[in-house]
Coordinates of C-alpha atoms in Angstrom, one line a residue:
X162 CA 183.5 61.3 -213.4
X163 CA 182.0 62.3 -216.9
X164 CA 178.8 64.4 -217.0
X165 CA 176.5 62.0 -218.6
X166 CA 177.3 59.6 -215.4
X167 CA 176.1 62.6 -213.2
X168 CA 172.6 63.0 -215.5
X169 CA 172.1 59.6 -215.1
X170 CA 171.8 59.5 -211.3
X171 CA 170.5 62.8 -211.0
X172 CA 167.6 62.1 -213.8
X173 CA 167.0 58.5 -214.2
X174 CA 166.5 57.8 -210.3
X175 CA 167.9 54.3 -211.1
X176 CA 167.7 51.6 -208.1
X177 CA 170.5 52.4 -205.1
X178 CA 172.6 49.6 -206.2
X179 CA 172.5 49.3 -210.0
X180 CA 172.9 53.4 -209.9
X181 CA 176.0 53.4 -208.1
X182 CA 177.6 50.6 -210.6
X183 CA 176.7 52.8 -213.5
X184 CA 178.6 55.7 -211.8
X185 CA 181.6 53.6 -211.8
X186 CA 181.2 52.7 -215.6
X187 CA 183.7 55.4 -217.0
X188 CA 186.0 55.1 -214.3
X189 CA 186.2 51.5 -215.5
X190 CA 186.3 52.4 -218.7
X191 CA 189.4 54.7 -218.2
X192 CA 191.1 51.2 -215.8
X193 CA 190.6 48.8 -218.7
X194 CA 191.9 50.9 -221.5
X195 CA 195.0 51.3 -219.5
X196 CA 195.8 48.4 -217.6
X197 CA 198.8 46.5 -218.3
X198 CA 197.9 43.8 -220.1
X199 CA 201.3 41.7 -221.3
X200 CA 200.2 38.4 -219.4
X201 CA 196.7 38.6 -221.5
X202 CA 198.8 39.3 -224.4
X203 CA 201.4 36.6 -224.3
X204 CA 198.7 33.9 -223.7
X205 CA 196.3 35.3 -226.6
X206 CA 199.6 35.3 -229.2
X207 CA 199.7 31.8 -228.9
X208 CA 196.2 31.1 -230.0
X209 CA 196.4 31.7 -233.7
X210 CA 195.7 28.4 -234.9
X211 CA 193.9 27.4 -232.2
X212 CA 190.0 26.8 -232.0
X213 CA 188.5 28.5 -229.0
X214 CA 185.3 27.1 -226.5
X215 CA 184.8 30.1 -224.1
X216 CA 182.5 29.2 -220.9
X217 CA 180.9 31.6 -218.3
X218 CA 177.7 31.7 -216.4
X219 CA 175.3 34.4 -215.9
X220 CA 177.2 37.5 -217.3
X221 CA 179.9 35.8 -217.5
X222 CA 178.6 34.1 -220.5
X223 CA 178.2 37.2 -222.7
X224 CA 182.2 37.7 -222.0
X225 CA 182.6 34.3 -223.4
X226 CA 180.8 35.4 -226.5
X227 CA 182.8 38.4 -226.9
X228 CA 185.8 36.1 -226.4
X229 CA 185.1 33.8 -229.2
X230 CA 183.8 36.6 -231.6
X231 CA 187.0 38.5 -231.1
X232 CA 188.3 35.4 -231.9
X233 CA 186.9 34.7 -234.8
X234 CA 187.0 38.2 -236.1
X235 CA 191.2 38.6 -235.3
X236 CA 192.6 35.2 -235.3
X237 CA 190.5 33.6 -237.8
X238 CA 189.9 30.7 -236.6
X239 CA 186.6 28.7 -235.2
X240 CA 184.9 29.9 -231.7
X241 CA 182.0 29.3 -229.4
X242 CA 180.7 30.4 -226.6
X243 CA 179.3 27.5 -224.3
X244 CA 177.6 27.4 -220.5
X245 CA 179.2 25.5 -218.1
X246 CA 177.1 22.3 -218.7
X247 CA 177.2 22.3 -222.2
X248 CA 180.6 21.9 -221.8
X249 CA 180.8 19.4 -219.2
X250 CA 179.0 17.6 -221.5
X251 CA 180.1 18.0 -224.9
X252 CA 181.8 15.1 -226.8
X253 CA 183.8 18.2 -228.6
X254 CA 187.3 16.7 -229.6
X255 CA 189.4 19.2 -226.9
X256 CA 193.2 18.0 -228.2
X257 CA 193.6 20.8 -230.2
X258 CA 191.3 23.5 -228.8
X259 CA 192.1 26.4 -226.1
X260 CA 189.3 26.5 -223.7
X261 CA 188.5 29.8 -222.0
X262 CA 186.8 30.6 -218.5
X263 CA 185.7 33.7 -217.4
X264 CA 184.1 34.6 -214.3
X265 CA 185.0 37.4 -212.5
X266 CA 184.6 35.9 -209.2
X267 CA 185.6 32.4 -209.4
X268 CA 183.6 30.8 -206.7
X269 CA 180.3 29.6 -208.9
X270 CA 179.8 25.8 -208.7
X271 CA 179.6 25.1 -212.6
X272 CA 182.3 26.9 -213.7
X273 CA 184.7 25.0 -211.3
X274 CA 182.8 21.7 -211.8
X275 CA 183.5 22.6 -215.3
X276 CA 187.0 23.7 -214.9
X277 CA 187.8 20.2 -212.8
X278 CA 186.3 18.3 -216.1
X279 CA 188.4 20.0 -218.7
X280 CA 191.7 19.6 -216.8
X281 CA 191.2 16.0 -216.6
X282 CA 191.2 16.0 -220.4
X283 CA 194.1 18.4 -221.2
X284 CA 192.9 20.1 -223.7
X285 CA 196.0 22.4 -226.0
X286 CA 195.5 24.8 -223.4
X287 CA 193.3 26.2 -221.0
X288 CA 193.0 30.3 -220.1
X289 CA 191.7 31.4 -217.0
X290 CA 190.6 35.8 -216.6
X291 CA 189.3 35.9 -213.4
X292 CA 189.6 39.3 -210.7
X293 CA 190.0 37.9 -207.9
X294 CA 193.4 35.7 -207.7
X295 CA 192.7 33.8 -204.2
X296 CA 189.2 32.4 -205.9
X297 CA 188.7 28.9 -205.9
X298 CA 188.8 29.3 -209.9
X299 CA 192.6 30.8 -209.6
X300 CA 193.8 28.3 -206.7
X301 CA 192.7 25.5 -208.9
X302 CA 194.4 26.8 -212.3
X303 CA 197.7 27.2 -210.2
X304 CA 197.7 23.3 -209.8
X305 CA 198.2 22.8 -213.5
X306 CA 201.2 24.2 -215.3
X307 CA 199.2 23.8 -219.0
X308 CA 196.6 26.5 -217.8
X309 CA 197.5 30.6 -218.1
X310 CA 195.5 32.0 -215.0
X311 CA 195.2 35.8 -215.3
X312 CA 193.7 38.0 -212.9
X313 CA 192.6 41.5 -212.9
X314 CA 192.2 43.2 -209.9
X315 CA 189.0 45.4 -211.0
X316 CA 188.9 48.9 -209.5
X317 CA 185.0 48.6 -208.1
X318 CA 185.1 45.1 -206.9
X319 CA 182.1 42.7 -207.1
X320 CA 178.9 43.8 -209.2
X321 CA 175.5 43.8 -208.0
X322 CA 173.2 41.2 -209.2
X323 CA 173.8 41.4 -212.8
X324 CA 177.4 41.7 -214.7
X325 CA 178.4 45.3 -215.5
X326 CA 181.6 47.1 -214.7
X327 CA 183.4 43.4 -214.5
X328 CA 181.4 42.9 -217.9
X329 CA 183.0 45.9 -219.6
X330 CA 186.3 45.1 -218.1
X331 CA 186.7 42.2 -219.3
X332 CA 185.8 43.3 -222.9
X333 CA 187.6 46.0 -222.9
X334 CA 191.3 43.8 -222.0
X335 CA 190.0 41.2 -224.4
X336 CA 189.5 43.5 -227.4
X337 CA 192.9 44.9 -226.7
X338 CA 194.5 41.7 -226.4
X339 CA 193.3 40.1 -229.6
X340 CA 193.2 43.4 -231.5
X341 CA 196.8 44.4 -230.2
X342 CA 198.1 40.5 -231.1
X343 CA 196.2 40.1 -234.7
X344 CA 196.7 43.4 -236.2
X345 CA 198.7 45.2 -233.9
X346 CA 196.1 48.1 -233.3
X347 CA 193.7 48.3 -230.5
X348 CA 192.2 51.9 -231.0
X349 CA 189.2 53.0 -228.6
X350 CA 187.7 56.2 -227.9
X351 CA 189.3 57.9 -224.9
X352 CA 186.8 58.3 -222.9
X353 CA 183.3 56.6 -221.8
X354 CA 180.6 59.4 -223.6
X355 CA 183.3 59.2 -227.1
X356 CA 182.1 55.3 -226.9
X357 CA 178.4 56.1 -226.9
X358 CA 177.5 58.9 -227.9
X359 CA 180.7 61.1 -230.1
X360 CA 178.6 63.2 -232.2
X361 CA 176.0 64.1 -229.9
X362 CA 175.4 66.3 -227.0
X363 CA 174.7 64.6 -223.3
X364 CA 170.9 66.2 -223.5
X365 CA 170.6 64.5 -227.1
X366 CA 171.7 61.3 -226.3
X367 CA 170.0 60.9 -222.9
X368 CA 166.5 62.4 -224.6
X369 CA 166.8 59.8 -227.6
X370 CA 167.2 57.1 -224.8
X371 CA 164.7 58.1 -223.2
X372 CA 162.4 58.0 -226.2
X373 CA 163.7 54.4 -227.1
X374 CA 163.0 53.2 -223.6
X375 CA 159.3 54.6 -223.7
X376 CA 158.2 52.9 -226.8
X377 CA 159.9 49.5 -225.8
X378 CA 158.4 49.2 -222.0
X379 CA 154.7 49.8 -222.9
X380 CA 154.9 46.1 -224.9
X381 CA 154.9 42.7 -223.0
X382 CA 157.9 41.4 -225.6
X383 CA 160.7 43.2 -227.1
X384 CA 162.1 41.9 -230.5
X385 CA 166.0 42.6 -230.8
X386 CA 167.3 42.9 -234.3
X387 CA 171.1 42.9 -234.8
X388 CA 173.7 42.1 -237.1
X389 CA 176.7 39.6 -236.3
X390 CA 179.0 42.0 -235.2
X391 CA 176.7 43.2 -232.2
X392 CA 175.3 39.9 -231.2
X393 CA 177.3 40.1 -227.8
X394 CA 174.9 42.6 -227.0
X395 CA 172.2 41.8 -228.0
X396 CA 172.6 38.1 -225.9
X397 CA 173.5 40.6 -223.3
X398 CA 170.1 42.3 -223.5
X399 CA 168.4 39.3 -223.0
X400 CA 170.1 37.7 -220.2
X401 CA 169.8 41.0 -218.5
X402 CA 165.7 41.4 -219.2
X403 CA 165.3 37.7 -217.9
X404 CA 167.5 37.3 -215.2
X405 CA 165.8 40.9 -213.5
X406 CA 162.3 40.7 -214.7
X407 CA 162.7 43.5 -216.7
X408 CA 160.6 42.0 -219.7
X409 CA 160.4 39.2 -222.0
X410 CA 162.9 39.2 -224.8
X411 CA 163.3 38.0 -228.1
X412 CA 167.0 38.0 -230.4
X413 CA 167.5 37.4 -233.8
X414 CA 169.8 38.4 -236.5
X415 CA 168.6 40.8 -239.6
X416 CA 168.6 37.8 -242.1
X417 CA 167.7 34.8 -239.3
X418 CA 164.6 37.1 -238.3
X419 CA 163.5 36.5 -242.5
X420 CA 163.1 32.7 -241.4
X421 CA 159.6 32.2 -239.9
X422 CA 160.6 34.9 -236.8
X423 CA 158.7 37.4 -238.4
X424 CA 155.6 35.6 -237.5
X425 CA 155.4 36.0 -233.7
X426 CA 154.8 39.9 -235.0
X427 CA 151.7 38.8 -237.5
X428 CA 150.5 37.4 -234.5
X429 CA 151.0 39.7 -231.5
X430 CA 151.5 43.2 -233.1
X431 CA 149.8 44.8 -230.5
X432 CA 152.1 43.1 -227.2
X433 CA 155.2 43.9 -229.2
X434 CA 158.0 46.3 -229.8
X435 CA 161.5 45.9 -232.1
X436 CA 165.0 47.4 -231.0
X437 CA 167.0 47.2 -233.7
X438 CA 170.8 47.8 -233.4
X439 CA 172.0 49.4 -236.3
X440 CA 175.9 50.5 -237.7
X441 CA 176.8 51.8 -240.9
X442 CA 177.8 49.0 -242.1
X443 CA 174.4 47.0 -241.7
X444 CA 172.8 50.2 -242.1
X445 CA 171.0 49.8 -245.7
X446 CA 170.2 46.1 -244.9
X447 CA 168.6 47.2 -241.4
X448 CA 166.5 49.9 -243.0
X449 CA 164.8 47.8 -246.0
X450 CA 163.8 45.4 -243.3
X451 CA 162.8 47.9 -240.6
X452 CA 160.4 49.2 -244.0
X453 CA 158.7 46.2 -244.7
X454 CA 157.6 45.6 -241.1
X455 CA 153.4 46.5 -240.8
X456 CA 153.0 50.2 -239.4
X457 CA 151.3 49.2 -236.3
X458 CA 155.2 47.4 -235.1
X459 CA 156.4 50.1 -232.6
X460 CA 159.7 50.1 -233.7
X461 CA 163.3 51.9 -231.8
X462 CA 166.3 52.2 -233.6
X463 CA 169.5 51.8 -231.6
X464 CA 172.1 53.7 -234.1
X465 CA 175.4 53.1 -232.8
X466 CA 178.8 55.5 -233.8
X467 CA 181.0 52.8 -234.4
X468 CA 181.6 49.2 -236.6
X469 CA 182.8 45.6 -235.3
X470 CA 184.5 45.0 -232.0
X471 CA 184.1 49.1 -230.8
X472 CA 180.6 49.0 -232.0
X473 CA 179.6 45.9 -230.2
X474 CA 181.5 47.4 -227.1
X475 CA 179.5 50.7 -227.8
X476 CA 176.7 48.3 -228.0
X477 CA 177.2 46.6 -224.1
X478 CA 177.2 50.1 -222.5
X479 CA 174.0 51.1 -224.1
X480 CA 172.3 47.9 -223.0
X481 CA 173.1 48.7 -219.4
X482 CA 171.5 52.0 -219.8
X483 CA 168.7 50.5 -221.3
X484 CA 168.5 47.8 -218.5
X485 CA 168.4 51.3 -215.9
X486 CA 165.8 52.3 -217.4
X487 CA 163.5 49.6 -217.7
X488 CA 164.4 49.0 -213.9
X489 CA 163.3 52.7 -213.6
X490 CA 160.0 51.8 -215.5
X491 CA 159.3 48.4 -213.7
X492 CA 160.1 49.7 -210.1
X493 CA 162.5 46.8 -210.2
X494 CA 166.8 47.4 -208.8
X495 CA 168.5 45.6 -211.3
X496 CA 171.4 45.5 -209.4
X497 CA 169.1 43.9 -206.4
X498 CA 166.2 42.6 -208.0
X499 CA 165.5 40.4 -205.1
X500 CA 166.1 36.3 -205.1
X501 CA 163.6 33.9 -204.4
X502 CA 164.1 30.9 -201.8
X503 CA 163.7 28.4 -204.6
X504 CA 166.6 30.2 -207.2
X505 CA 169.1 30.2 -204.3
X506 CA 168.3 26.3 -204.2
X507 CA 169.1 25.9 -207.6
X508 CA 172.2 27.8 -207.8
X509 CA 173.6 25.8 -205.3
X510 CA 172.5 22.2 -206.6
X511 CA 176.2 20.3 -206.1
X512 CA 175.1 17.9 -208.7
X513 CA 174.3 19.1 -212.0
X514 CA 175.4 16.5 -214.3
X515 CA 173.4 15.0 -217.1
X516 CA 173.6 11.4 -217.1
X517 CA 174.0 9.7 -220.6
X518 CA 175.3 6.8 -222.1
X519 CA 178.4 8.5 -223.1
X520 CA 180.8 6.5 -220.7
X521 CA 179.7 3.1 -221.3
X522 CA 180.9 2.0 -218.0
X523 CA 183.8 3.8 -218.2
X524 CA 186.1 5.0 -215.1
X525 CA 186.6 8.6 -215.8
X526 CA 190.0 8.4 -216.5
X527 CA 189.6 5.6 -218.6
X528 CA 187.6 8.0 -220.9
X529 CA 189.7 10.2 -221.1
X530 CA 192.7 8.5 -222.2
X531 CA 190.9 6.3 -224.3
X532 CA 189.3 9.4 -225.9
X533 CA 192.8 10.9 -226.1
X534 CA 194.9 8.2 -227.2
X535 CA 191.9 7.6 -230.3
X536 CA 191.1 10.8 -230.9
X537 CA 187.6 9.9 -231.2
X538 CA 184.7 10.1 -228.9
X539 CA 183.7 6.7 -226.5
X540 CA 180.3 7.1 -228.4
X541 CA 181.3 6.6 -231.9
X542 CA 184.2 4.2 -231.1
X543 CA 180.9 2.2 -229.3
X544 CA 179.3 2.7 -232.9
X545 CA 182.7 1.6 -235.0
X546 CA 182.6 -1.8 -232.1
X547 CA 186.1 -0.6 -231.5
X548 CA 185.3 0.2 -227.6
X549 CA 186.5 -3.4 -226.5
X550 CA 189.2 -3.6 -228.2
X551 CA 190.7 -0.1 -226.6
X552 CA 189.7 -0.7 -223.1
X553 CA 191.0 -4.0 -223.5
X554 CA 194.4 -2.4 -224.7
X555 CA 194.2 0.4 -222.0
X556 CA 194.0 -2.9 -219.2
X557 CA 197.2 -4.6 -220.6
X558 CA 199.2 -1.4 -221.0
X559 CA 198.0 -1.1 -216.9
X560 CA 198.9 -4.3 -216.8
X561 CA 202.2 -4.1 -218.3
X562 CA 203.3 -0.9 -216.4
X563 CA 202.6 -2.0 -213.3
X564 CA 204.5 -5.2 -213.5
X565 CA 208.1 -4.6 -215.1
X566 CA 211.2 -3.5 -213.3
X567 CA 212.4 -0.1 -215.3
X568 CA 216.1 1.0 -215.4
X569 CA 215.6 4.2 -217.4
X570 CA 213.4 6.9 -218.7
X571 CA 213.5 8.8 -221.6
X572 CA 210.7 11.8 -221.7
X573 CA 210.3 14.7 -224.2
X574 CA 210.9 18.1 -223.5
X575 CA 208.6 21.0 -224.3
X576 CA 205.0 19.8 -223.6
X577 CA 206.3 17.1 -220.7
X578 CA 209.2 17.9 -218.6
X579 CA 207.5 21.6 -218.9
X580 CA 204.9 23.4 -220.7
X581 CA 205.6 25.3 -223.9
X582 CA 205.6 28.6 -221.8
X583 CA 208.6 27.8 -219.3
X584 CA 210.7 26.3 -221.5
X585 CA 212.9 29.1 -221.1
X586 CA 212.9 29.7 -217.7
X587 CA 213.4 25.9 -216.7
X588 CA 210.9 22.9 -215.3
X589 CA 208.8 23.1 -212.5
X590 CA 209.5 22.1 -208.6
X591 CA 207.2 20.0 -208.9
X592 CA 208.5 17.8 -212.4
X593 CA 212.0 18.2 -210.5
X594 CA 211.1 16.3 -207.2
X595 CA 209.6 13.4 -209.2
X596 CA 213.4 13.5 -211.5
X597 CA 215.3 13.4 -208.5
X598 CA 213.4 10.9 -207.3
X599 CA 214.0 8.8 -210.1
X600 CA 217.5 9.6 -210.0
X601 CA 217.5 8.1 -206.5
X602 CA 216.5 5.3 -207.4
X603 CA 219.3 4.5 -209.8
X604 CA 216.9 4.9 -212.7
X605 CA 218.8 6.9 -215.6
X606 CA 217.0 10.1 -217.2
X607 CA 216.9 10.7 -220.8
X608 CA 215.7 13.7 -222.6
X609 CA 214.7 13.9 -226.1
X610 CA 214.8 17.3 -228.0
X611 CA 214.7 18.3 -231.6
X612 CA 217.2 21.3 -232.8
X613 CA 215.0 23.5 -235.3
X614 CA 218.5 25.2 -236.4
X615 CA 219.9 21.7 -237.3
X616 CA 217.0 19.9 -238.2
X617 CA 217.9 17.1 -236.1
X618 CA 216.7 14.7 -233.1
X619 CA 219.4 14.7 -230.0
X620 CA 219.4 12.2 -226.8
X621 CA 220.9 13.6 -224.0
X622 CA 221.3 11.6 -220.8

């Protein structure tokens, strides 16, 4: 265990529960920058042109905005980080996207209410990172051969209340993963103190902690100040503050801040503090706005050693000390700040959804093939009056099916006798039962393939 884990339980006098998680941080640090990680890897390398909605709830949620920054930042390509609901109830077109869930341990309601709703509508693909592989979560992402399930088995098990050694886990395998993938380099400090504090002693780092922590907890509101690169943590920070009552928490971006934000401080100088998170590569755009704030702003400047992806990691690790020592401060465990009756009610509501007009007296799987066949949402195929006409197609194809006598099949390969990934390694049990049922039957099985070395369409029977 590093040293600066030892200070912190010796000197901080964090809660029992959130303490011990903290002591486990660089022994999770040292797991996550060594596990194997090929599964991750093989299902991130197919991503590259693929738009990516990333889901989670609770801490889980500033995973999925790590997700879709490293996304964005490596592959390129469009990403957003979503709750559960939101996603649920998005009319997002899903054909082409990869949808990510992580939760670390896949029992929560929404994500698997959530999880149930995207399957349905088979998006490109669908990832699972989970840590526990007999989770509901895992069990149900078995069912489907379209979805890459991946599970880490974490070294400390389940967190306390709030996300933290699953948190840096998981951010630690999926910077590797899309750093090792995109530009074939995934360098981190080797240890947990090189991430947070390199060019400082232990006693320097923890005293100018210390000194950020005592401006920020004597104001009622703390104003968080980032640039793009470190907005993971800074979301972080705020879910954290909320969800234990640590304080009441405000985020904003250097430029975003410049539009109208500014005004809460005109208005409640004396209730409020800024953090602002600062790299060198924000650094001069950080310090002319840090200058023009009024003198009577009690302002903490979070300097952190390292740029993009390691920065915002550096970034996380600092917010948890930061959420010890508010805890400290508040006389509040963050780890077990204590549930009321009426939040365990509400995390366990069964029924969650939000009832619009959306389906239009739709069966659910009349929805979804209607919205896949299209590729247009039911609402704007209700605004276009061409609703009617595709249900009343959808009903005579039904219609059709259902009554004609069949004496062959003809399917395509990759993508429906088996999914892109297995078709090396052959089709599934399952897809086999259902062909030699057919075949049972008398009913003669074609397959359709296309030779990229020949350029040319075969029909094999």
């Amino acid at each position: 265990m590093s040293a600066i884990i030892i200070l912190f339980k010796g000197k901080l006098n964090l809660g029992k529960l959130y303490a011990k998680e903290m002591d486990n941080l660089a022994a999770t640090y040292e797991w996550a920058v060594k596990a194997n990680i090929d599964e991750l890897l093989e299902a991130v390398s197919g991503l590259a042109d693929s738009p990516l909605v990333a889901t989670g709830s609770g801490g889980s949620l500033s995973a999925a905005h790590i997700a879709a920054s490293l996304h964005e930042a490596y592959a390129g390509a469009v990403a957003k980080a979503v709750t559960p609901l939101e996603l649920t109830t998005s009319n997002l077109r899903q054909k082409r996207a990869t949808i990510l869930f992580v939760s670390a341990g896949g029992r929560n309601v929404d994500v698997l209410k959530a999880f149930r709703a995207m399957a349905a509508r088979e998006p490109q693909r669908i990832l699972v990172l989970c840590s526990d592989k007999t989770s509901p979560l895992s069990r149900l992402a078995g069912e489907h051969s379209f979805v890459n399930s991946i599970n880490f088995k974490l070294p400390f098990g389940k967190d306390g209340f709030l996300a933290t050694n699953s948190l840096l886990a998981f951010s630690i395998l999926m910077y590797r993963a899309w750093a090792t993938i995109y530009i074939n380099e995934a360098e981190l400090p080797p240890d947990l103190p090189s991430l947070i504090y390199p060019n400082e002693s232990e006693v320097g780092y923890l005293k100018r902690l210390r000194e950020i922590g005592e401006t920020l907890w004597q104001k009622e509101t703390i104003s968080i100040l980032y640039s793009p690169q470190i907005k993971a943590a800074a979301i972080d920070f705020e879910s954290k503050f909320t969800e234990a009552a640590l304080g009441s928490v405000q985020i904003a971006d250097y430029r975003n801040f410049a539009h109208g934000r500014h005004h809460w401080l005109a208005k409640r100088a004396d209730e409020t503090a800024v953090a602002a998170f600062v790299t060198d590569e924000d650094r001069e755009l950080a310090t002319k706005t840090l200058r023009l704030l009024p003198p009577q702003i009690a302002i903490s400047t979070i300097n952190l050693p390292f740029t993009g992806p390691v920065g915002m990691l550096s970034a996380l690790v600092q917010v948890f000390h930061l959420t010890g020592l508010a805890g400290e401060k508040r006389g509040i465990d963050p780890g077990r700040p204590g549930v009321p009756d009426f939040g365990r009610k509400i995390y366990h509501l069964r029924k969650f959804e939000i009832k619009t007009n959306g389906t239009c007296g739709l069966k659910p799987f009349e929805k979804v093939v209607i919205e896949r066949k299209t590729g247009n949402s039911v609402a704007r195929l209700v605004h276009s009056d061409d609703l009617k006409f595709w249900k009343t197609a959808l009903n005579n194809f039904i219609e059709k099916i259902e009554s004609s006598l069949f004496q062959g099949i003809v399917f395509d390969f990759d993508g429906t006798l088996c999914d892109r990934r297995e078709r090396l390694t052959g089709i599934s049990d399952q897809i086999a039962e259902h062909l030699v049922e057919l075949a049972e039957n008398d009913i003669k099985i074609g397959v359709a393939t296309e030779s990229k070395k020949k350029q040319g369409r075969f029909l094999i029977i």
